[in-house]
Short mmCIF file of C-alpha atoms in Angstrom, two decimals:
data_model
loop_
_atom_site.label_atom_id
_atom_site.label_comp_id
_atom_site.label_asym_id
_atom_site.label_seq_id
_atom_site.Cartn_x
_atom_site.Cartn_y
_atom_site.Cartn_z
CA MET E 1 233.74 15.24 41.45
CA GLU E 2 231.78 18.01 41.83
CA PHE E 3 233.27 18.95 45.54
CA PHE E 4 236.76 18.66 44.35
CA LYS E 5 236.60 20.96 41.55
CA LYS E 6 235.08 23.89 43.61
CA HIS E 7 237.39 23.77 46.17
CA ILE E 8 240.43 22.72 43.85
CA SER E 9 238.84 26.50 42.36
CA GLN E 10 238.77 27.91 45.48
CA ILE E 11 241.97 27.30 46.00
CA LEU E 12 243.66 28.56 42.42
CA VAL E 13 241.76 31.89 43.58
CA HIS E 14 244.02 32.30 46.70
CA LEU E 15 247.74 31.07 45.22
CA LEU E 16 247.07 33.40 42.40
CA PHE E 17 245.86 36.71 44.96
CA TRP E 18 248.52 36.12 47.79
CA VAL E 19 251.52 35.66 44.82
CA LEU E 20 250.40 38.82 42.95
CA PHE E 21 249.64 40.47 47.13
CA ILE E 22 253.46 39.68 47.97
CA PHE E 23 254.87 40.79 44.17
CA ILE E 24 252.84 43.64 44.76
CA SER E 25 254.14 44.27 48.15
CA LEU E 26 258.03 43.90 47.63
CA PHE E 27 257.90 45.64 44.79
CA VAL E 28 256.46 48.58 46.84
CA PHE E 29 258.81 48.47 49.45
CA SER E 30 261.94 47.20 47.15
CA GLU E 31 264.33 49.64 49.69
CA TYR E 32 264.73 46.74 52.13
CA TYR E 33 266.05 43.92 51.82
CA TRP E 34 264.43 40.54 51.65
CA SER E 35 265.72 39.29 55.67
CA GLU E 36 264.71 42.62 57.01
CA ASN E 37 261.45 42.93 54.39
CA PRO E 38 258.96 44.02 57.49
CA PHE E 39 256.41 42.87 54.93
CA LEU E 40 257.19 39.19 54.63
CA GLN E 41 257.06 39.50 58.85
CA TYR E 42 254.09 41.23 59.11
CA LEU E 43 252.19 38.94 56.63
CA SER E 44 252.33 35.68 58.76
CA ILE E 45 249.71 37.96 60.98
CA LEU E 46 247.61 39.01 57.49
CA VAL E 47 247.15 35.57 56.91
CA ILE E 48 245.72 34.71 60.29
CA ILE E 49 243.70 37.38 60.23
CA VAL E 50 242.38 36.65 56.27
CA TYR E 51 241.45 33.26 57.38
CA ALA E 52 240.37 33.85 60.59
CA ASN E 53 237.56 36.63 59.35
CA ASN E 54 237.16 33.79 56.08
CA LEU E 55 236.15 30.75 58.19
CA VAL E 56 234.70 32.20 61.54
CA LEU E 57 233.79 36.07 61.51
CA LEU E 58 232.88 36.23 57.78
CA PRO E 59 230.33 33.11 58.48
CA TYR E 60 229.14 34.02 61.92
CA PHE E 61 227.02 37.47 61.78
CA VAL E 62 226.00 36.63 57.69
CA ARG E 63 224.50 33.95 60.04
CA ASN E 64 222.78 35.69 62.67
CA LYS E 65 222.68 38.74 60.20
CA GLN E 66 225.19 41.04 62.20
CA TYR E 67 225.80 43.02 58.75
CA ILE E 68 226.84 46.75 60.81
CA LEU E 69 228.05 44.88 63.63
CA TYR E 70 230.74 42.92 61.11
CA ALA E 71 230.99 46.43 59.58
CA LEU E 72 232.50 47.88 62.74
CA LEU E 73 233.98 45.09 63.45
CA PHE E 74 236.21 44.29 60.52
CA ILE E 75 236.78 48.81 60.34
CA LEU E 76 237.90 47.93 64.20
CA ILE E 77 240.82 44.89 62.97
CA SER E 78 241.30 46.62 59.87
CA PHE E 79 242.41 50.06 62.12
CA LEU E 80 244.70 47.82 64.85
CA ALA E 81 246.64 45.27 62.23
CA THR E 82 248.01 48.80 60.44
CA GLN E 83 248.98 50.14 63.85
CA LEU E 84 251.05 46.76 64.46
CA TYR E 85 251.98 46.97 61.10
CA CYS E 86 253.70 50.42 61.65
CA ASN E 87 254.54 50.34 65.25
CA VAL E 88 256.22 46.51 65.56
CA PHE E 89 257.30 46.09 61.97
CA THR E 90 257.79 48.81 59.52
CA ARG E 91 258.63 51.07 63.02
CA CYS E 92 257.95 53.92 60.76
CA GLY E 93 257.63 56.39 63.43
CA CYS E 94 254.71 58.16 61.60
CA SER E 95 251.27 59.92 62.48
CA PHE E 96 248.09 58.21 63.19
CA MET E 97 247.09 59.72 59.92
CA LYS E 98 250.52 58.46 58.29
CA CYS E 99 250.52 55.32 59.33
CA LEU E 100 246.74 54.24 57.91
CA SER E 101 247.68 56.43 54.29
CA ASP E 102 250.63 54.43 53.89
CA TYR E 103 249.68 51.33 54.79
CA LEU E 104 246.54 50.31 55.59
CA TRP E 105 245.63 49.41 52.01
CA GLN E 106 248.20 46.36 53.02
CA THR E 107 245.25 45.57 54.98
CA LEU E 108 242.14 45.73 53.48
CA VAL E 109 243.25 44.65 50.34
CA PRO E 110 243.45 41.08 51.39
CA LEU E 111 240.32 41.46 53.99
CA PHE E 112 238.13 42.57 50.81
CA PHE E 113 239.12 40.56 48.83
CA PHE E 114 238.96 37.25 50.56
CA SER E 115 235.45 38.83 51.58
CA PHE E 116 233.99 38.80 48.67
CA VAL E 117 235.17 36.05 47.00
CA TRP E 118 233.65 33.74 50.17
CA ILE E 119 229.83 35.61 49.19
CA LEU E 120 230.57 35.02 46.39
CA PHE E 121 230.92 31.19 46.07
CA LYS E 122 228.12 30.95 49.41
CA TYR E 123 226.17 32.61 46.33
CA LEU E 124 227.17 31.18 43.61
CA ASP E 125 226.36 27.08 46.06
CA ARG E 126 222.98 28.77 46.98
CA GLU E 127 222.05 29.12 43.33
CA LYS E 128 223.11 25.85 43.02
CA GLU E 129 221.09 24.07 45.80
CA ILE E 130 218.38 26.25 44.58
CA GLU E 131 218.49 24.86 40.76
CA THR E 132 218.83 21.24 42.57
CA ALA E 133 215.58 21.57 44.58
CA LEU E 134 213.59 23.39 41.37
CA GLN E 135 214.99 19.97 38.97
CA GLU E 136 214.00 17.69 41.60
CA ARG E 137 210.33 19.47 41.94
CA THR E 138 210.21 19.57 39.09
CA GLU E 139 211.20 16.02 38.46
CA LEU E 140 208.20 14.78 41.07
CA GLU E 141 205.71 16.70 39.40
CA LEU E 142 206.16 15.49 36.31
CA LYS E 143 206.06 11.56 38.00
CA PHE E 144 202.99 12.78 39.55
CA LEU E 145 200.84 14.27 37.24
CA LYS E 146 202.65 10.48 34.57
CA SER E 147 200.57 8.68 37.16
CA GLN E 148 197.29 10.27 36.64
CA ILE E 149 197.80 10.35 33.17
CA ASN E 150 198.27 6.18 32.73
CA PRO E 151 196.22 4.45 34.52
CA HIS E 152 193.37 6.95 33.49
CA VAL E 153 194.07 5.75 29.14
CA LEU E 154 195.04 2.52 30.17
CA PHE E 155 191.51 2.56 31.91
CA ASN E 156 189.75 2.96 29.06
CA ASN E 157 191.58 0.55 27.03
CA LEU E 158 190.15 -1.64 29.15
CA ASN E 159 186.94 -1.02 29.09
CA THR E 160 186.84 -0.82 24.95
CA ILE E 161 188.26 -4.74 25.60
CA TYR E 162 185.84 -6.11 28.18
CA SER E 163 182.99 -4.12 25.67
CA TYR E 164 184.02 -6.25 22.42
CA SER E 165 184.83 -9.33 24.59
CA ILE E 166 181.44 -9.67 24.98
CA GLU E 167 179.72 -7.91 22.30
CA LYS E 168 182.53 -8.92 19.39
CA PRO E 169 184.82 -11.45 20.95
CA ASP E 170 186.17 -11.63 17.49
CA GLN E 171 187.76 -8.29 17.62
CA THR E 172 189.47 -8.69 20.85
CA PRO E 173 192.44 -10.45 19.96
CA GLU E 174 193.40 -7.56 18.00
CA LEU E 175 193.12 -4.99 20.47
CA ILE E 176 195.00 -7.12 23.07
CA LEU E 177 198.01 -6.82 20.80
CA LYS E 178 197.05 -3.15 20.61
CA LEU E 179 196.61 -2.65 23.91
CA SER E 180 200.40 -4.71 24.80
CA ASP E 181 202.16 -2.53 22.77
CA ASN E 182 200.63 0.48 24.21
CA LEU E 183 201.71 -1.59 27.92
CA LYS E 184 204.61 -1.16 26.56
CA HIS E 185 205.03 2.58 25.63
CA VAL E 186 203.68 3.89 28.86
CA LEU E 187 205.18 1.14 31.48
CA TYR E 188 208.37 1.31 29.79
CA GLU E 189 209.12 4.15 26.95
CA SER E 190 207.34 6.86 29.04
CA ASN E 191 209.48 7.02 32.17
CA SER E 192 211.84 9.19 29.83
CA ASP E 193 211.80 12.23 30.10
CA PHE E 194 211.78 12.91 25.57
CA ILE E 195 211.47 9.83 23.45
CA HIS E 196 211.11 9.53 19.16
CA LEU E 197 208.43 10.83 17.74
CA GLU E 198 207.11 8.04 16.36
CA LYS E 199 207.05 5.92 19.44
CA GLU E 200 204.24 8.56 20.79
CA LEU E 201 202.44 8.17 17.29
CA GLN E 202 202.44 5.41 16.79
CA TYR E 203 201.00 4.66 20.94
CA ILE E 204 198.19 7.13 19.15
CA ASP E 205 197.93 5.21 16.09
CA ASN E 206 196.68 2.29 18.39
CA TYR E 207 194.17 4.17 20.66
CA ILE E 208 192.23 5.86 17.94
CA ASP E 209 192.47 2.45 16.23
CA PHE E 210 191.09 1.41 19.22
CA GLN E 211 188.45 4.12 19.23
CA LYS E 212 187.37 3.06 16.52
CA ILE E 213 186.66 0.09 16.72
CA ARG E 214 184.40 1.02 20.08
CA THR E 215 182.61 4.37 18.62
CA GLN E 216 181.72 2.37 15.22
CA GLY E 217 178.76 3.13 13.54
CA ILE E 218 177.86 6.11 16.76
CA LYS E 219 180.50 8.81 15.92
CA GLU E 220 182.65 9.74 12.80
CA ILE E 221 187.11 9.89 13.30
CA VAL E 222 188.74 11.62 10.80
CA TYR E 223 192.72 11.32 11.77
CA THR E 224 195.15 12.53 9.12
CA LYS E 225 198.86 12.89 9.81
CA THR E 226 201.24 15.21 7.66
CA ILE E 227 204.99 13.92 9.01
CA ASP E 228 208.01 14.95 7.51
CA SER E 229 210.27 13.19 10.14
CA VAL E 230 209.89 10.73 13.14
CA GLN E 231 213.36 11.44 14.29
CA HIS E 232 211.89 13.94 17.00
CA GLN E 233 211.79 13.95 19.92
CA ILE E 234 208.52 14.41 21.93
CA ALA E 235 207.31 14.82 25.56
CA PRO E 236 205.61 11.04 25.80
CA LEU E 237 201.84 11.19 27.35
CA LEU E 238 201.52 14.72 26.17
CA LEU E 239 199.32 14.59 23.10
CA ILE E 240 197.01 11.65 24.39
CA THR E 241 195.72 14.41 26.74
CA ILE E 242 194.44 15.88 23.67
CA ILE E 243 192.75 13.30 21.60
CA GLU E 244 191.06 11.97 24.29
CA ASN E 245 189.12 15.10 25.40
CA ALA E 246 188.24 15.04 22.55
CA PHE E 247 186.96 12.03 22.75
CA LYS E 248 185.37 11.93 26.15
CA HIS E 249 183.11 15.13 25.41
CA SER E 250 181.85 14.31 21.12
CA ILE E 251 178.48 14.04 21.58
CA PRO E 252 177.38 10.73 19.51
CA ASN E 253 176.26 10.96 16.46
CA SER E 254 179.03 13.30 15.76
CA THR E 255 182.55 13.94 14.07
CA ILE E 256 186.19 13.61 15.55
CA ARG E 257 188.52 16.10 12.94
CA ILE E 258 191.89 15.08 14.57
CA HIS E 259 195.18 16.25 11.72
CA ILE E 260 199.01 15.74 13.84
CA GLU E 261 201.84 16.92 11.75
CA THR E 262 205.43 18.17 11.50
CA LYS E 263 207.12 20.69 9.64
CA GLU E 264 210.93 21.74 10.46
CA ASN E 265 211.28 21.48 14.02
CA PHE E 266 208.01 22.36 15.15
CA LEU E 267 204.19 19.82 15.85
CA VAL E 268 201.50 20.97 15.32
CA CYS E 269 198.34 19.34 17.05
CA SER E 270 195.10 20.10 16.37
CA CYS E 271 191.66 18.43 17.08
CA GLU E 272 187.51 19.68 16.68
CA ASN E 273 184.46 17.63 18.41
CA TYR E 274 180.69 18.71 18.82
CA PHE E 275 180.13 18.89 22.01
CA SER E 276 177.17 19.59 24.69
CA GLU E 277 177.94 22.45 27.61
CA THR E 278 176.89 20.52 30.41
CA SER E 279 180.33 17.47 29.61
CA ILE E 280 182.69 20.58 28.49
CA SER E 281 181.63 22.22 32.13
CA LYS E 282 182.57 19.36 34.39
CA PRO E 283 185.48 19.36 36.17
CA GLU E 284 188.21 17.91 34.87
CA ALA E 285 190.44 15.72 36.91
CA ILE E 286 193.75 15.10 34.00
CA GLY E 287 192.60 16.79 31.46
CA LEU E 288 192.94 19.83 30.06
CA LYS E 289 194.73 21.42 33.56
CA ASN E 290 197.50 19.55 33.79
CA LEU E 291 198.33 19.08 29.95
CA LYS E 292 198.61 22.77 30.04
CA LYS E 293 200.64 22.31 33.27
CA ARG E 294 203.11 19.68 31.94
CA LEU E 295 203.44 22.48 29.06
CA ASN E 296 204.81 24.29 31.49
CA LEU E 297 207.40 22.81 33.23
CA LEU E 298 208.80 21.04 29.88
CA TYR E 299 207.97 23.75 27.06
CA ASN E 300 208.36 26.58 28.74
CA ASN E 301 207.92 29.04 26.07
CA GLN E 302 208.50 26.40 23.35
CA HIS E 303 204.34 25.47 23.30
CA ILE E 304 201.03 27.77 22.09
CA LEU E 305 198.41 25.82 23.04
CA ASN E 306 194.35 27.53 21.99
CA VAL E 307 190.91 26.19 23.21
CA SER E 308 187.81 27.23 21.52
CA LYS E 309 183.99 26.43 22.13
CA GLN E 310 182.12 28.37 19.25
CA ASP E 311 180.25 25.53 17.16
CA THR E 312 182.55 22.94 17.98
CA PHE E 313 185.46 22.48 20.81
CA LYS E 314 188.91 22.97 19.27
CA VAL E 315 192.16 22.31 20.60
CA SER E 316 195.62 23.15 19.07
CA LEU E 317 198.42 22.82 21.26
CA LYS E 318 201.75 23.96 18.58
CA LEU E 319 205.69 22.86 19.67
CA ASN E 320 208.69 23.13 19.18
CA LEU E 321 210.67 19.97 18.99
CA ILE E 322 213.38 19.19 20.05
#
């Protein structure tokens, strides 16, 4: 469909130009009768020159980057075609300079115009190709980043279930149910570029419930939410990186504070935890580094990410939601 739209627009541009060009030329040479008009006789040769330039000469010289040679050939063809028009069709008996001053424009105008149109459409095609390539690269990179994140989250949850199936088997069914919901979210719902905030918050709630059971008596978790609407759209598995990072690097017998807030079209997610320098300094295969990549791809110039390490490790993310 896009192919036909492009070619139809090109055909319309060509037809419109030729109609306008012929009308102006006939108006200038109105002293000739239609049947005797030298311009109408020359028109067929002019059409051949123009489309030979567009279909053969221009593509060849541009592809080989021989611009100077093409310019010289362009000038030569224009001069020869004008002399042909003067001496064969109009037989005006004009001098060389008079011939050029009176008739050269009729050869140059269509040549220049259609050369410009050819270059313009080539430029638009090239821009479209670049845009498509960038879009494909972005989609591939997002899929790759998701493939890194998803197994990591599920691996943590499975570890929790395994531990509690041994230590506290009575809590295992609840964890399995929560894991089932999270599996559904990761395998099906997160395939979309954006999902309802409600689904993402449910996923985070389940994850934090996992962690509350897992870290009971070891860490205190303070999780608060202030949500004005759950109908916002958000990229899936985005906030979980910040929350996971807080649990991963927090020290025993400490407090982890998590707050998520939405107001109008903005979301703020902040996580704060006490940490040890050794854990924070370790390279993170799937941590804040991947989060920054995803934010740049999905929320370029629409987010603010702040990371501070003082008495506590604090990450704050502000998003402009859809």
